[in-house]
Coordinates of C-alpha atoms and ligand atoms in Angstrom, one line a residue:
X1 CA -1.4 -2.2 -4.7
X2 CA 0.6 -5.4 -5.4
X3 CA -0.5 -4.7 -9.4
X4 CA 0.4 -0.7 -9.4
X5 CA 4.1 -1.5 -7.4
X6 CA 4.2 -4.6 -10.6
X7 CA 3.1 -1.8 -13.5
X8 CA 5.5 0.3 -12.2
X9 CA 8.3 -1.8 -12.0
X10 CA 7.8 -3.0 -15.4
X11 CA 6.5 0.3 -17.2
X12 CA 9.2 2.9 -15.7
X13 CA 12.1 0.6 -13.9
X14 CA 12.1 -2.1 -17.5
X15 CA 12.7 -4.6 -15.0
X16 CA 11.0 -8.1 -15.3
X17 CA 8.2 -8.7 -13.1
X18 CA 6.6 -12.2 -11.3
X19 CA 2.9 -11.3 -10.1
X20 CA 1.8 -13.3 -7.5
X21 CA -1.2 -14.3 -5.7
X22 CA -2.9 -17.5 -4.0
X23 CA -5.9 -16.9 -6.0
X24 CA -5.9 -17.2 -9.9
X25 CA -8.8 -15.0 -10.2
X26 CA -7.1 -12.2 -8.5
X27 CA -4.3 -12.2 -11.3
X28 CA -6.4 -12.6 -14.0
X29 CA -8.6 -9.1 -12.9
X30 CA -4.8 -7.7 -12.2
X31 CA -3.9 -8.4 -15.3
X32 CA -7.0 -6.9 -17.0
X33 CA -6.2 -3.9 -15.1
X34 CA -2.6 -3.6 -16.0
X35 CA -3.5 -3.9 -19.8
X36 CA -6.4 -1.2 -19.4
X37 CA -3.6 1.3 -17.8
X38 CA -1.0 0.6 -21.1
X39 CA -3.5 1.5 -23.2
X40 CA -4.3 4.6 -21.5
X41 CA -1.0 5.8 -21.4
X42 CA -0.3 5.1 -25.1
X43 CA -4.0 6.5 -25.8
X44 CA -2.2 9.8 -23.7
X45 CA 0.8 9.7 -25.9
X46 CA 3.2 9.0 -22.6
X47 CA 4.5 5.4 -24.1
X48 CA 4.5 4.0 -27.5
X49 CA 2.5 0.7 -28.4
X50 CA 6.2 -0.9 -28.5
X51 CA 7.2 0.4 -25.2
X52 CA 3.6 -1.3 -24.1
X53 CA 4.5 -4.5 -25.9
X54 CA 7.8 -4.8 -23.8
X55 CA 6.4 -4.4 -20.1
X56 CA 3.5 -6.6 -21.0
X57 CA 6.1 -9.2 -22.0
X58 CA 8.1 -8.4 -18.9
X59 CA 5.3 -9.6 -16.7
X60 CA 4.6 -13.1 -16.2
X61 CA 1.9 -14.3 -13.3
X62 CA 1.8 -17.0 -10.8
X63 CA -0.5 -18.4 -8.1
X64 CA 2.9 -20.5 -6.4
X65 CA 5.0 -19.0 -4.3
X66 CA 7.7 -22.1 -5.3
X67 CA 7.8 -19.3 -8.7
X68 CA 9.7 -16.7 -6.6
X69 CA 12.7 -19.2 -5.7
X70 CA 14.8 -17.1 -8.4
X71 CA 13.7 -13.7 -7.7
X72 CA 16.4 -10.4 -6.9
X73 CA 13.5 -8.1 -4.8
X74 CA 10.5 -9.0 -3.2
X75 CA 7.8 -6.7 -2.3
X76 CA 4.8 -8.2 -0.5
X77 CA 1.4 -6.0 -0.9
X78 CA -0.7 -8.7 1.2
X79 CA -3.5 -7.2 3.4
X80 CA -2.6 -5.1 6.7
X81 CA -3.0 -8.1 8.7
X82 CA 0.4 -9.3 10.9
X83 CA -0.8 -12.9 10.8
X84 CA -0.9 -12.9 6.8
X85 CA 2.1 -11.4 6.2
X86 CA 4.0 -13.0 9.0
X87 CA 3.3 -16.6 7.0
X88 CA 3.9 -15.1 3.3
X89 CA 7.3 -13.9 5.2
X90 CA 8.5 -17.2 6.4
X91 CA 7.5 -19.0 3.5
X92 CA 9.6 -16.5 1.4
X93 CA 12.6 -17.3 3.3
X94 CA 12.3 -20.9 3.1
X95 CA 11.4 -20.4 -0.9
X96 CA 13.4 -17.5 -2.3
X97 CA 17.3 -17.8 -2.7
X98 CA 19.6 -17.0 0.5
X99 CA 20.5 -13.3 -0.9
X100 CA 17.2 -11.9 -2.2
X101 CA 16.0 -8.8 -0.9
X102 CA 12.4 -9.2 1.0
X103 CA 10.5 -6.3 1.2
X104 CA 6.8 -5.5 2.7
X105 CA 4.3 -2.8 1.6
X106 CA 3.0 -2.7 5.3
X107 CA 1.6 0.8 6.0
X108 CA 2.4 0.6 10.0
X109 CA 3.4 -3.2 11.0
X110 CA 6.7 -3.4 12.5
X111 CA 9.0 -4.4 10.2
X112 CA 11.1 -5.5 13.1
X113 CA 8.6 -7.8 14.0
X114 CA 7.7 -9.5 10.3
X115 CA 12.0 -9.6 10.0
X116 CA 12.0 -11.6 13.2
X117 CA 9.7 -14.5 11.5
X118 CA 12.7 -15.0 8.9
X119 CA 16.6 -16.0 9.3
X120 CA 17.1 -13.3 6.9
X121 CA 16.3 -10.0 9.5
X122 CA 19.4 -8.2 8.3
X123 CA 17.7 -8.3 4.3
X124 CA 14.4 -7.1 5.6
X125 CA 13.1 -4.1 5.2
X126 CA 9.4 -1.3 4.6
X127 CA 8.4 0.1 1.3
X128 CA 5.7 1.8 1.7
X129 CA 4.4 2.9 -1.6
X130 CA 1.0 5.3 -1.4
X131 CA -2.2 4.2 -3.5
X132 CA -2.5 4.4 -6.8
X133 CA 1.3 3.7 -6.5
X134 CA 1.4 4.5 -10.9
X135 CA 0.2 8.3 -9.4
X136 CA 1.5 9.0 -5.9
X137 CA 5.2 10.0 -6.0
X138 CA 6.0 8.9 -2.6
X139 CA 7.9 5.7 -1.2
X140 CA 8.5 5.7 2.6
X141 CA 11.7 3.3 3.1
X142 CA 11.4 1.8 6.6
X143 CA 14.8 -0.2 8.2
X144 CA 14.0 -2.8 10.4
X145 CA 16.1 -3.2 13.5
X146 CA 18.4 -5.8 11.7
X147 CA 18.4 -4.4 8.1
X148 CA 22.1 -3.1 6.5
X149 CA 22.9 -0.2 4.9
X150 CA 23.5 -1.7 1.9
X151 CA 20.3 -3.6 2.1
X152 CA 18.7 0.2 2.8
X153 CA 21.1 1.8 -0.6
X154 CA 19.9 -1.0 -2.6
X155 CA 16.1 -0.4 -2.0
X156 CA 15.8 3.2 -2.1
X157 CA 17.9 2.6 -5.7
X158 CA 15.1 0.8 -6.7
X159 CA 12.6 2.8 -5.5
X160 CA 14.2 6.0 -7.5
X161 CA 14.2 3.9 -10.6
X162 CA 11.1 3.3 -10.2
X163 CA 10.4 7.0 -10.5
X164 CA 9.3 7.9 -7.0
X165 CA 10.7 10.2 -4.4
X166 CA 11.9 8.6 -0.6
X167 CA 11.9 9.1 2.7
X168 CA 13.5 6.7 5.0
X169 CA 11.5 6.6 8.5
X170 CA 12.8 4.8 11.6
X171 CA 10.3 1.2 12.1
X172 CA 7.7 3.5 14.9
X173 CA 4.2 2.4 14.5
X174 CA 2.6 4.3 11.3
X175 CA 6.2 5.4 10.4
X176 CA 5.6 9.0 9.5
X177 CA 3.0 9.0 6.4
X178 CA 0.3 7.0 8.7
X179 CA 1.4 8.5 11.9
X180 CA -0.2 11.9 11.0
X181 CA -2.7 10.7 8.5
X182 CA -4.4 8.2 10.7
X183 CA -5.4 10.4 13.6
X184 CA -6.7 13.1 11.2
X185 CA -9.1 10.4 9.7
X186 CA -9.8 9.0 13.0
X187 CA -10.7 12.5 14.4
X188 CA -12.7 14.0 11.4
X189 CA -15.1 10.2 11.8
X190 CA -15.3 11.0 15.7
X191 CA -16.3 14.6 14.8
X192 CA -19.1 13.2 12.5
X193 CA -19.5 10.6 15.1
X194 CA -20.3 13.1 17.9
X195 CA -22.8 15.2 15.2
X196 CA -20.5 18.0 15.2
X197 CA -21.0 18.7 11.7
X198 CA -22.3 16.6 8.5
X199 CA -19.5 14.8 6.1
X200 CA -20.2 17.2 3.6
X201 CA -19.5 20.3 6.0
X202 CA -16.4 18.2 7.5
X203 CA -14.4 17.7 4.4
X204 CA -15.4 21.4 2.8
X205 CA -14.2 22.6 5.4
X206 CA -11.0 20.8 5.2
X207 CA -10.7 21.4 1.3
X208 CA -11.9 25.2 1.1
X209 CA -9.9 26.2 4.7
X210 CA -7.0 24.3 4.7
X211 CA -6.2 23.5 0.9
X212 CA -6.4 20.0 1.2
X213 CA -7.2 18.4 -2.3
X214 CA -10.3 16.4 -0.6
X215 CA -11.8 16.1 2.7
X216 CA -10.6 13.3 5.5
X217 CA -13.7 11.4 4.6
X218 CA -13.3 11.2 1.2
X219 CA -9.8 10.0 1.6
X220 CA -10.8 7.3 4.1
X221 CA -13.4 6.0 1.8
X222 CA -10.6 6.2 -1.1
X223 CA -8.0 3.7 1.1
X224 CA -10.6 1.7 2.3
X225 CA -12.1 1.9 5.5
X226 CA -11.0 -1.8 6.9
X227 CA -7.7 -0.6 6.0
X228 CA -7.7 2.3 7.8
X229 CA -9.2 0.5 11.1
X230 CA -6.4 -1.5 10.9
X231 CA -3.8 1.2 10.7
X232 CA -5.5 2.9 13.6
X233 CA -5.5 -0.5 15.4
X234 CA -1.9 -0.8 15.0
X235 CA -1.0 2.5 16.4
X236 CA -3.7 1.9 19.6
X237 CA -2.3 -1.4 20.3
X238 CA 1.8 -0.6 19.6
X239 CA 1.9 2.8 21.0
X240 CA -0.6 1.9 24.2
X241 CA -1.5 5.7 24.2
X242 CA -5.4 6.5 24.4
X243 CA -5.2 9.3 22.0
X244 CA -5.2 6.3 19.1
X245 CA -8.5 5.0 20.0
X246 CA -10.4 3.8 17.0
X247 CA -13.9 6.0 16.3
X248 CA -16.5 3.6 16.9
X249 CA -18.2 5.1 14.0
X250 CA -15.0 3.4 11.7
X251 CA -15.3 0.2 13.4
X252 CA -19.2 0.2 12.8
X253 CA -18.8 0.6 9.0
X254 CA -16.4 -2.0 8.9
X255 CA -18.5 -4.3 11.2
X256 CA -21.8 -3.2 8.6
X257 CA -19.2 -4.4 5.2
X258 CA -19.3 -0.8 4.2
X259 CA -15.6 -0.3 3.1
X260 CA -15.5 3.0 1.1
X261 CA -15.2 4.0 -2.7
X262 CA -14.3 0.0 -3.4
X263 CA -17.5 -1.6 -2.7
X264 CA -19.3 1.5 -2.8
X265 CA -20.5 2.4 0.6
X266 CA -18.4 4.8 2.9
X267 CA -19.0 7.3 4.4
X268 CA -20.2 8.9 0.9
X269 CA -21.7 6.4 -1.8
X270 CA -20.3 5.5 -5.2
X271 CA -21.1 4.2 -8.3
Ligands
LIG301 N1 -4.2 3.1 -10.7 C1 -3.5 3.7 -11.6 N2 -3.7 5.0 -12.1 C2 -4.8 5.6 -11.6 C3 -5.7 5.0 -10.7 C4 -5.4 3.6 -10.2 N3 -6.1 3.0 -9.4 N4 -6.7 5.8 -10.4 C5 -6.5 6.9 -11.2 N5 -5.4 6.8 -11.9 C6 -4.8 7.7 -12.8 C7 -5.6 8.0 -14.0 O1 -5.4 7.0 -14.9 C8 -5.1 9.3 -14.4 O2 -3.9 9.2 -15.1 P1 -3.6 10.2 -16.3 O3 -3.2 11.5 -15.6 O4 -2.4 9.5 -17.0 O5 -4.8 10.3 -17.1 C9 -4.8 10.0 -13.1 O6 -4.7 9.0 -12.1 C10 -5.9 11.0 -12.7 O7 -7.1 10.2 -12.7 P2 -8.5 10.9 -13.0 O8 -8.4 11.9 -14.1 O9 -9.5 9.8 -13.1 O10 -8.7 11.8 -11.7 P3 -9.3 11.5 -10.4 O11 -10.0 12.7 -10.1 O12 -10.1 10.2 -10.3 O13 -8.0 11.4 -9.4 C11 -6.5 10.4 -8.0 C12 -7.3 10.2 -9.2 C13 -5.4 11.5 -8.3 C14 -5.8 9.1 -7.7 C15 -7.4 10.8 -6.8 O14 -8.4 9.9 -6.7 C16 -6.7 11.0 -5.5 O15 -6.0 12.0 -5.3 N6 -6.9 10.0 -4.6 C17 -6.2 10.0 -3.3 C18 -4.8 9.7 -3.5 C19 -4.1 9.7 -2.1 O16 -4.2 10.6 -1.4 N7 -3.4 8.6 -1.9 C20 -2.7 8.4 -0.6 C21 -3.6 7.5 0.3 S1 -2.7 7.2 1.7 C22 -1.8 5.8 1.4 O17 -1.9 5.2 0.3 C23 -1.0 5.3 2.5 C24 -1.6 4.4 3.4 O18 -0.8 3.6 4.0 C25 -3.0 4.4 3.8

């Protein structure tokens, strides 16, 4: 997601971008990536090959976070893992300058709680972008306990530049997009679970009765299906209310490596 919030940024908002990432490999592939989407979109006649040249140019890479010491705006797209993000969160504080804006791409972790691991609460704050973030309009904008208003102005500003539309969620567990999306996976893979119907039957009859564009089980295999565990997790653990239970059917997948669409095993297969 971290490479689709960066082609963004660079292709729609013209601002400059640092990529970043531990692992050099991981840029590299990210930076394949981000070249393959230019040249579809000049291939589609939506930017010119000069418009291309300039946000390739405004994108630079780095594997050290010591690189982001300069930076305006920070969003971290790290895994959904509290731990992770709670270290890449107090090594930004000690790394980037005192009034840079740090911002996390969490899709339920408290951003109260990753604040609270920086001396920097008040400039703290959720932007939850929705995968692929170049095609999916929406940006949740979640305050943390501590964050300002103008902290709060300044980030849906960028997030409007950046050609998406905003909603700004009070810091519950799965703010609002996860909240209801979550339980609907986590029901429709209890439902298959319990052999109440086949996948196939459960996301036709999502798509053909209820005009969804695919079924709960494609869409779980499209955000991953570790991910999704760990949203689910997040809203078990945070809310303490049994209806959040994780399927033991999702946490079986996960336990077996099968992750969805990006390794090619869900709960359909891919190519
Ligand atoms: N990055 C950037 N662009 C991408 C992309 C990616 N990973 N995948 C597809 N696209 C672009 C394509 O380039 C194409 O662009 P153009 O219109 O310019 O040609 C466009 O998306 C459509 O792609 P395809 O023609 O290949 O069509 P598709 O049938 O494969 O559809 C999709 C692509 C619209 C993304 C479709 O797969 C989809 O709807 N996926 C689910 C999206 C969704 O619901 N996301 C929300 C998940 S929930 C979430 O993110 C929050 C959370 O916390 C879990």
């Amino acid at each position: 997601m971290g490479l689709g919030i960066a082609y963004v940024a660079a292709n729609v908002t013209r601002l400059p971008v640092v990529l970043m990432d531990i692992n050099q490999a991981q840029t590299e592939k990210g930076m394949q990536f981000f070249d393959k989407l230019l040249a579809k979109d000049v291939a589609k006649n939506k930017i010119t090959a000069e418009h291309a040249k300039v946000t390739r140019e405004l994108v630079s890479t780095t594997n050290s976070l010591s690189d982001m010491s300069d930076v305006d705006f920070v969003v971290e797209a790290a895994s959904e893992n509290l731990n992770i993000k709670s270290a890449i969160f107090r090594d930004l504080d000690q790394v980037c300058k005192p009034d840079s804006i740090l911002a996390t791409n969490t899709s339920s972790i408290s951003i109260t709680k990753i604040a609270g691991v920086t001396k920097r609460s008040q400039q703290v704050i959720g932007m939850h972008f929705m995968n692929p973030v170049p095609v999916m309009k929406l940006v949740e904008i979640i305050p943390g306990l501590a964050t300002t208003p103008e902290v709060l102005k300044q980030t849906v500003d960028l997030a409007t530049a950046m050609g998406k539309t905003c909603t700004v969620v009070q810091d519950i567990p799965g703010f609002v997009a996860n909240r209801l999306l979550m339980p609907y996976i986590n029901e429709a893979i209890m439902l298959l679970e319990s052999g109440a119907a086949s996948a196939e039957d459960i996301d036709t009859t999502m798509k053909l009765g209820a005009n969804m564009p695919m079924g709960p089980l494609t869409l779980a295999d499209f955000i991953g299906l570790d991910t999704c565990l760990a949203i689910i997790k997040v809203l078990h653990n945070d809310t303490g209310d049994s209806k959040y239970r994780p399927a033991f059917l999702l946490q079986k997948y996960v336990d077996a490596g099968w992750m969805g669409k990006k390794n090619g095993k869900g709960f359909f297969t891919y190519k």
